[in-house]
PDB file of C-alpha atoms in Angstrom:
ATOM      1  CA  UNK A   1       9.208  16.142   3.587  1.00 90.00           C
ATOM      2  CA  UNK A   2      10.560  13.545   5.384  1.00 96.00           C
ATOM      3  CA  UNK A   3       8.691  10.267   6.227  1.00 97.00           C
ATOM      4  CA  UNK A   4       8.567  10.166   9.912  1.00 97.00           C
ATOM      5  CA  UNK A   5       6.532  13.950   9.205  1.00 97.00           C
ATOM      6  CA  UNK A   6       4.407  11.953   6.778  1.00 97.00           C
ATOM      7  CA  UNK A   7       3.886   9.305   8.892  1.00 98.00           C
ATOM      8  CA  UNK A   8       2.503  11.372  11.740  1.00 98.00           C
ATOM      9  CA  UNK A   9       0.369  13.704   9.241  1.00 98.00           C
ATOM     10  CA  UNK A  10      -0.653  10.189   8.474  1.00 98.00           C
ATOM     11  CA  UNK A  11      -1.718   8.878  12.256  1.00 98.00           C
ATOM     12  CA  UNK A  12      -3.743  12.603  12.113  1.00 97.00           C
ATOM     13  CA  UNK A  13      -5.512  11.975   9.531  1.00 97.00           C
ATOM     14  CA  UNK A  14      -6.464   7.905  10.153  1.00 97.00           C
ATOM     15  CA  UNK A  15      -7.062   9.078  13.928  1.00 97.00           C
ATOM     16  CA  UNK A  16      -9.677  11.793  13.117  1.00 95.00           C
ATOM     17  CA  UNK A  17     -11.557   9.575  10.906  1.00 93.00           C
ATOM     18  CA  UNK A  18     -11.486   7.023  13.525  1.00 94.00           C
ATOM     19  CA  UNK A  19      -9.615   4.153  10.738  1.00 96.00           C
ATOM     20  CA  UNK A  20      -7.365   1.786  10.831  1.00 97.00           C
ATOM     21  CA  UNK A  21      -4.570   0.997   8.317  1.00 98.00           C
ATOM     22  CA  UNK A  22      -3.339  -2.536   6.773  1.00 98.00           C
ATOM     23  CA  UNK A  23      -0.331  -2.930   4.406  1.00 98.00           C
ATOM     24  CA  UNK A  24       0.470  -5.290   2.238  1.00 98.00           C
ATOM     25  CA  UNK A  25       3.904  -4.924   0.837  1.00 98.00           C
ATOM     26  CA  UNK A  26       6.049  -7.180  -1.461  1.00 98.00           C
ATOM     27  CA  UNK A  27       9.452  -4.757  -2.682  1.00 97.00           C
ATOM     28  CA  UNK A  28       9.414  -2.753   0.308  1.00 98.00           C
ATOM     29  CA  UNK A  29       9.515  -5.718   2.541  1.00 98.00           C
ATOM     30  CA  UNK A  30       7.555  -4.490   5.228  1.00 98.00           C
ATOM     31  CA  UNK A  31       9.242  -1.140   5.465  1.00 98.00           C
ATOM     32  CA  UNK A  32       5.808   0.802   5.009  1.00 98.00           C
ATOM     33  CA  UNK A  33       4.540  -1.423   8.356  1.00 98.00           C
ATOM     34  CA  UNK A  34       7.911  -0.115  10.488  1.00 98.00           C
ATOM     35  CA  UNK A  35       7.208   3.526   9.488  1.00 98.00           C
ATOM     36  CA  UNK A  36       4.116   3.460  10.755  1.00 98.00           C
ATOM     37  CA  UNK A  37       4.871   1.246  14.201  1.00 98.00           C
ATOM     38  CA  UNK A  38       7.944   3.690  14.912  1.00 98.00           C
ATOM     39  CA  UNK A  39       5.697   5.800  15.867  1.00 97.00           C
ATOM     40  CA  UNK A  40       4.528   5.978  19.327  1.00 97.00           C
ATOM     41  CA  UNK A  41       0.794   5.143  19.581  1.00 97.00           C
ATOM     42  CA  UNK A  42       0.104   3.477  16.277  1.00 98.00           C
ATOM     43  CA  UNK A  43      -1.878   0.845  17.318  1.00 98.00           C
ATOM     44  CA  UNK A  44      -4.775   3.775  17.540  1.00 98.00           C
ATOM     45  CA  UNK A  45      -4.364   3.990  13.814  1.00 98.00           C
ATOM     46  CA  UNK A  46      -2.268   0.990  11.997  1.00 98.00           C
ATOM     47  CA  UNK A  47      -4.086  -2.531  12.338  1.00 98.00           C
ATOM     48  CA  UNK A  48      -1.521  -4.797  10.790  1.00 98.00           C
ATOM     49  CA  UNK A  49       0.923  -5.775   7.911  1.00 98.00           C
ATOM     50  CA  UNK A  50       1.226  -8.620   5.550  1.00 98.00           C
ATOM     51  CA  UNK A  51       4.203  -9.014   3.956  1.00 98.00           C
ATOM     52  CA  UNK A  52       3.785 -11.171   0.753  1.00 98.00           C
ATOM     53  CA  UNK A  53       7.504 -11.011  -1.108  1.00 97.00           C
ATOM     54  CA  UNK A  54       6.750 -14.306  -3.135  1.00 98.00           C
ATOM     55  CA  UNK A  55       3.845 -15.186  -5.407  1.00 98.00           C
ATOM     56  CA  UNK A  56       2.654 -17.892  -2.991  1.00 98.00           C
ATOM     57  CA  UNK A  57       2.174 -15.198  -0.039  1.00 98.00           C
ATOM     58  CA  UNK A  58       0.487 -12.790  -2.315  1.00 98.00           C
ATOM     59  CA  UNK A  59      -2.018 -15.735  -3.347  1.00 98.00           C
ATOM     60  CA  UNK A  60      -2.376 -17.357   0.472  1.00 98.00           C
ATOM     61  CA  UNK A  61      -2.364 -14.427   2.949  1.00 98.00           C
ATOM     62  CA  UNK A  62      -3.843 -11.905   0.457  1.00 98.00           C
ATOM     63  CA  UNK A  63      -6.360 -14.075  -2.173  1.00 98.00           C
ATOM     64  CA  UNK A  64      -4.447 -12.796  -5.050  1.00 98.00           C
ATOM     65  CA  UNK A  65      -5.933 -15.303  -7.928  1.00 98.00           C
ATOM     66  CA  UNK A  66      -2.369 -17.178  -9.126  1.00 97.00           C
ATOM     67  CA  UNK A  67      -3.531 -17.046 -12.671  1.00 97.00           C
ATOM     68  CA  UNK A  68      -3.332 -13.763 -12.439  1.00 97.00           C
ATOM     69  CA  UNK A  69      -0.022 -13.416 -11.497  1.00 98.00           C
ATOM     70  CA  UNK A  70       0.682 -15.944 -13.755  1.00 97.00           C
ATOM     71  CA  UNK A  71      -0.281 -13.916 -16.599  1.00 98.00           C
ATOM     72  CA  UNK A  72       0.519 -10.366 -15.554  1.00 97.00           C
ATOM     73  CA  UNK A  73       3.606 -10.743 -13.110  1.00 97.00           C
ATOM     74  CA  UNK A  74       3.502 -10.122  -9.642  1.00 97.00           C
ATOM     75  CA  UNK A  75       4.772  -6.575 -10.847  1.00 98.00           C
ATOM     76  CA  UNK A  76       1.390  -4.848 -12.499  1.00 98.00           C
ATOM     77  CA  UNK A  77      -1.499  -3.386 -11.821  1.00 98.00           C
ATOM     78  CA  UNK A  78      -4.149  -6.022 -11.623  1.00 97.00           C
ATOM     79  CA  UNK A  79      -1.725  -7.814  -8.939  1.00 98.00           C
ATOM     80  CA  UNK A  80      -1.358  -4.638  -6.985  1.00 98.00           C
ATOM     81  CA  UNK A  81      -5.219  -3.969  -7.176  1.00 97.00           C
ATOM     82  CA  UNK A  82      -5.854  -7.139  -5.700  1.00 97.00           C
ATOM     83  CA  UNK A  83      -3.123  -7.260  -2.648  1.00 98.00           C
ATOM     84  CA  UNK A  84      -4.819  -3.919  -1.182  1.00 98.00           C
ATOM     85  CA  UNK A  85      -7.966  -5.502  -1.570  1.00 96.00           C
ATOM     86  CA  UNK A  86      -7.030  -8.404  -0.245  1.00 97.00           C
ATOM     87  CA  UNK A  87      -5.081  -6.231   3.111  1.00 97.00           C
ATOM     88  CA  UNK A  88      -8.959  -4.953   3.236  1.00 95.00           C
ATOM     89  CA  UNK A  89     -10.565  -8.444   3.389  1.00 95.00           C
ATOM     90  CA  UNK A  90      -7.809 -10.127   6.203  1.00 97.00           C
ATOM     91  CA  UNK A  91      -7.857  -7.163   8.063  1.00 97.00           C
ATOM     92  CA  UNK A  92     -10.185  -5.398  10.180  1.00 96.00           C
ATOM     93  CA  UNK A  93      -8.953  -1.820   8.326  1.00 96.00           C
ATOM     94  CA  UNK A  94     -10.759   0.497   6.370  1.00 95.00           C
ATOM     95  CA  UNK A  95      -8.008   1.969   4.707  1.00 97.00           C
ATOM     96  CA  UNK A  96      -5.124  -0.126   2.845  1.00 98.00           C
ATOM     97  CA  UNK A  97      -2.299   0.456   0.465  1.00 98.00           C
ATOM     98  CA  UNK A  98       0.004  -2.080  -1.403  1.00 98.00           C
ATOM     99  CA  UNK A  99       3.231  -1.979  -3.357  1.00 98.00           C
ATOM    100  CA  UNK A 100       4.840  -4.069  -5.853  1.00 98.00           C
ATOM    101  CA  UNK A 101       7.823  -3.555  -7.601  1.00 98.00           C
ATOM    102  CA  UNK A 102      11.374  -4.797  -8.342  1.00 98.00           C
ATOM    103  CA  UNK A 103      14.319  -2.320  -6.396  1.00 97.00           C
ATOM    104  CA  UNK A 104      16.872  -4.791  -7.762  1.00 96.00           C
ATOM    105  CA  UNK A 105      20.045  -4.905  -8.829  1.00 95.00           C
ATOM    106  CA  UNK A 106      18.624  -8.069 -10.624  1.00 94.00           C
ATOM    107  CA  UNK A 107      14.768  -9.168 -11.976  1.00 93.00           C
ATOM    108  CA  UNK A 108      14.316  -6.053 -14.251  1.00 92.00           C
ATOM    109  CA  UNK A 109      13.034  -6.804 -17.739  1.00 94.00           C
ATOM    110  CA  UNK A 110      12.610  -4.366 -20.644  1.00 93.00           C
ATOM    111  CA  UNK A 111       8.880  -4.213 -19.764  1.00 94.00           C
ATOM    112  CA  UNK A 112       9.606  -4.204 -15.805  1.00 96.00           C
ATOM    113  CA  UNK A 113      13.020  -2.606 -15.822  1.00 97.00           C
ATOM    114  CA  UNK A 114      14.466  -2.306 -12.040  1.00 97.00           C
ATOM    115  CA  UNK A 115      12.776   0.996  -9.859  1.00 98.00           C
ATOM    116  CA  UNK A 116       9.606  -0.017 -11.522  1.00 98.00           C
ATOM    117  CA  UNK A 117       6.849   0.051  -8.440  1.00 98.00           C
ATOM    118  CA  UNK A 118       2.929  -0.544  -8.945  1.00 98.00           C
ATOM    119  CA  UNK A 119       1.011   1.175  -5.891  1.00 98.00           C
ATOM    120  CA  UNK A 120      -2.647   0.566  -4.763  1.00 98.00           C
ATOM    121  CA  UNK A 121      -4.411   2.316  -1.885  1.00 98.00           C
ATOM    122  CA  UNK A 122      -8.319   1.399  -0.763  1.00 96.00           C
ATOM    123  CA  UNK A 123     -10.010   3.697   0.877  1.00 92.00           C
ATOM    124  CA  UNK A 124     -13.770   3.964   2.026  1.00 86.00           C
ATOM    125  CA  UNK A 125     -16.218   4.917  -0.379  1.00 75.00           C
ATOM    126  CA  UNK A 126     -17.903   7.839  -0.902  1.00 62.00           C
ATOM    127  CA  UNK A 127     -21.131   6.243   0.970  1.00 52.00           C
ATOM    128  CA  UNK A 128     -19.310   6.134   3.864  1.00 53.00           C
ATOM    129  CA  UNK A 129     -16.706   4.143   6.215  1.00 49.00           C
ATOM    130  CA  UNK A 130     -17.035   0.502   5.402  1.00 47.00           C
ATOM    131  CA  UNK A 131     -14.641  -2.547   6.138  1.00 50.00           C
ATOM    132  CA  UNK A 132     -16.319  -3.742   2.770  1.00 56.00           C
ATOM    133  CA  UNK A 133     -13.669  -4.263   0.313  1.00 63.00           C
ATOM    134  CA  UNK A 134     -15.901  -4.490  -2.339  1.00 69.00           C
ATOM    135  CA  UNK A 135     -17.455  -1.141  -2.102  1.00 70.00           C
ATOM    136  CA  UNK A 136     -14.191   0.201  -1.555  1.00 84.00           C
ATOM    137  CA  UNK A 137     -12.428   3.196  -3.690  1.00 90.00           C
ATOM    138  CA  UNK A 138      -8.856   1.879  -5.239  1.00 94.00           C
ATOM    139  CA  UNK A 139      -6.466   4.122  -6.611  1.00 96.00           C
ATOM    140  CA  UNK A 140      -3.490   2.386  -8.756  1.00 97.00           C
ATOM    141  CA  UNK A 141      -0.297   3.688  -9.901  1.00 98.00           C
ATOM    142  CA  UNK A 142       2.863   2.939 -11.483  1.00 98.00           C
ATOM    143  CA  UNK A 143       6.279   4.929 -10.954  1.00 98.00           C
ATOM    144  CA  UNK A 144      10.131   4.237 -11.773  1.00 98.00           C
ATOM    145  CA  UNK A 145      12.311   5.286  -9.266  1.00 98.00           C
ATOM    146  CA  UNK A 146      16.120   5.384  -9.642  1.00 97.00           C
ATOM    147  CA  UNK A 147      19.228   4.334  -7.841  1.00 97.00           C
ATOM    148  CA  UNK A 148      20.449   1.483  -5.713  1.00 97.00           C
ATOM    149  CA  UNK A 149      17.977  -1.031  -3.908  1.00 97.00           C
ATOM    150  CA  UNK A 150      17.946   0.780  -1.001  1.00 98.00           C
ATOM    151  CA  UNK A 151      17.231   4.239  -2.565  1.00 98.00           C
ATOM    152  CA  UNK A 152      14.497   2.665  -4.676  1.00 98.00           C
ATOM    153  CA  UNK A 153      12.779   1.192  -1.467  1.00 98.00           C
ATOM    154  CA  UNK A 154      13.029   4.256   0.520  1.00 98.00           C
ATOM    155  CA  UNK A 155      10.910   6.041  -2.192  1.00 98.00           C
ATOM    156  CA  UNK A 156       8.253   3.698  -2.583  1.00 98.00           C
ATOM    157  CA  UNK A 157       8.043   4.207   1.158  1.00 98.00           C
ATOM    158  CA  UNK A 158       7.882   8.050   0.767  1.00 98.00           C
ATOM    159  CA  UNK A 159       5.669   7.538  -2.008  1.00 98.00           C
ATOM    160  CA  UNK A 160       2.912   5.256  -0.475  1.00 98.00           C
ATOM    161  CA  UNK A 161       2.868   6.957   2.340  1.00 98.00           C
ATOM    162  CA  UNK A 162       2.561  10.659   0.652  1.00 98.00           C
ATOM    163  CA  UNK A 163       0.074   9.637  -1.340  1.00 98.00           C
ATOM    164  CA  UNK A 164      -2.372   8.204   0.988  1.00 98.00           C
ATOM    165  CA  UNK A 165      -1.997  11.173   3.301  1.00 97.00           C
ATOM    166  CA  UNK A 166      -2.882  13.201  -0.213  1.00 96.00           C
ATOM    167  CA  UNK A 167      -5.427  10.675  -1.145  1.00 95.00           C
ATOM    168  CA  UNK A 168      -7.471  10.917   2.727  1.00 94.00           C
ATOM    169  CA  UNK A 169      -6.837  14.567   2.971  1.00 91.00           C
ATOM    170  CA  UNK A 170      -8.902  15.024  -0.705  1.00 84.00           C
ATOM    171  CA  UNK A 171     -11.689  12.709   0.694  1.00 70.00           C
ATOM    172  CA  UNK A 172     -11.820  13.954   3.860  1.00 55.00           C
ATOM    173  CA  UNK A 173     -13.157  17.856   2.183  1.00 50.00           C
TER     174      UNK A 173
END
């Protein structure tokens, strides 16, 4: 499916619910964000983006603890956890998602190796719609995609997106 026809089941879904969406995207460089605003009408349903590529953006616009990153990488889960959190807390949304990863060519690692991507998407508990982002119900997951930079940043997109049209859709019954 392609993403502009996930983007739009998206909008459905935010739009019934009456929520807004924030991003907060580090490897796909804001790409999630320009899905989302390509379509016509978004700002019914998407409420803003932060992009946080370096360490220092994460920990400034998002409240990502440094010693965190410090000890886990910018690429993991506890990082990831915290950015959508954090989307949650500088945002008047009730619905986030995050991505962190490394598309390359270069940064991979044994551990990390390039197409590695760590996802996170908050969405309102099961008590009901809150801005709250402590009460809020985060999902995180890690994938390795393949190919080139660009083809590795087009899936996260895909991905992300998917997933939190899968993720609302499941709540939503």
């Amino acid at each position: 499916m392609s993403v502009h026809t996930l983007t739009e089941q998206l909008a459905d879904v935010l739009q019934q619910h009456g929520w807004m969406l924030a991003t907060a995207e580090s490897c796909t460089g804001g790409l999630i964000a320009a899905n989302c605003t390509d379509l016509s009408g978004s700002s019914n349903w998407f409420e803003r983006g932060f992009v946080t590529y370096s360490n220092e953006a994460k920990h400034e616009m998002l409240g990502v603890d440094s010693a965190l990153i410090a000890e886990h990488g910018a690429v993991s889960q506890e990082v990831v956890a915290q950015m959508v959190l954090g989307a949650l807390r500088h945002s008047r949304a009730q619905v986030a998602l995050a991505t962190s990863g490394i598309a390359g060519p270069t940064g991979g690692s044994a551990d990390k190796p390039v197409g590695t991507v760590w996802f996170a998407w908050a969405t309102p508990s099961d008590s009901g719609p809150t801005i709250d982002a402590e009460s809020a119900w985060v999902k995180t997951e890690c994938l390795h995609f393949a190919g080139d930079r660009a083809a590795i940043r087009k899936a996260a997109v895909q991905h992300a997106i998917h997933m939190l049209v899968e993720l609302l859709s499941n709540r939503s019954r």
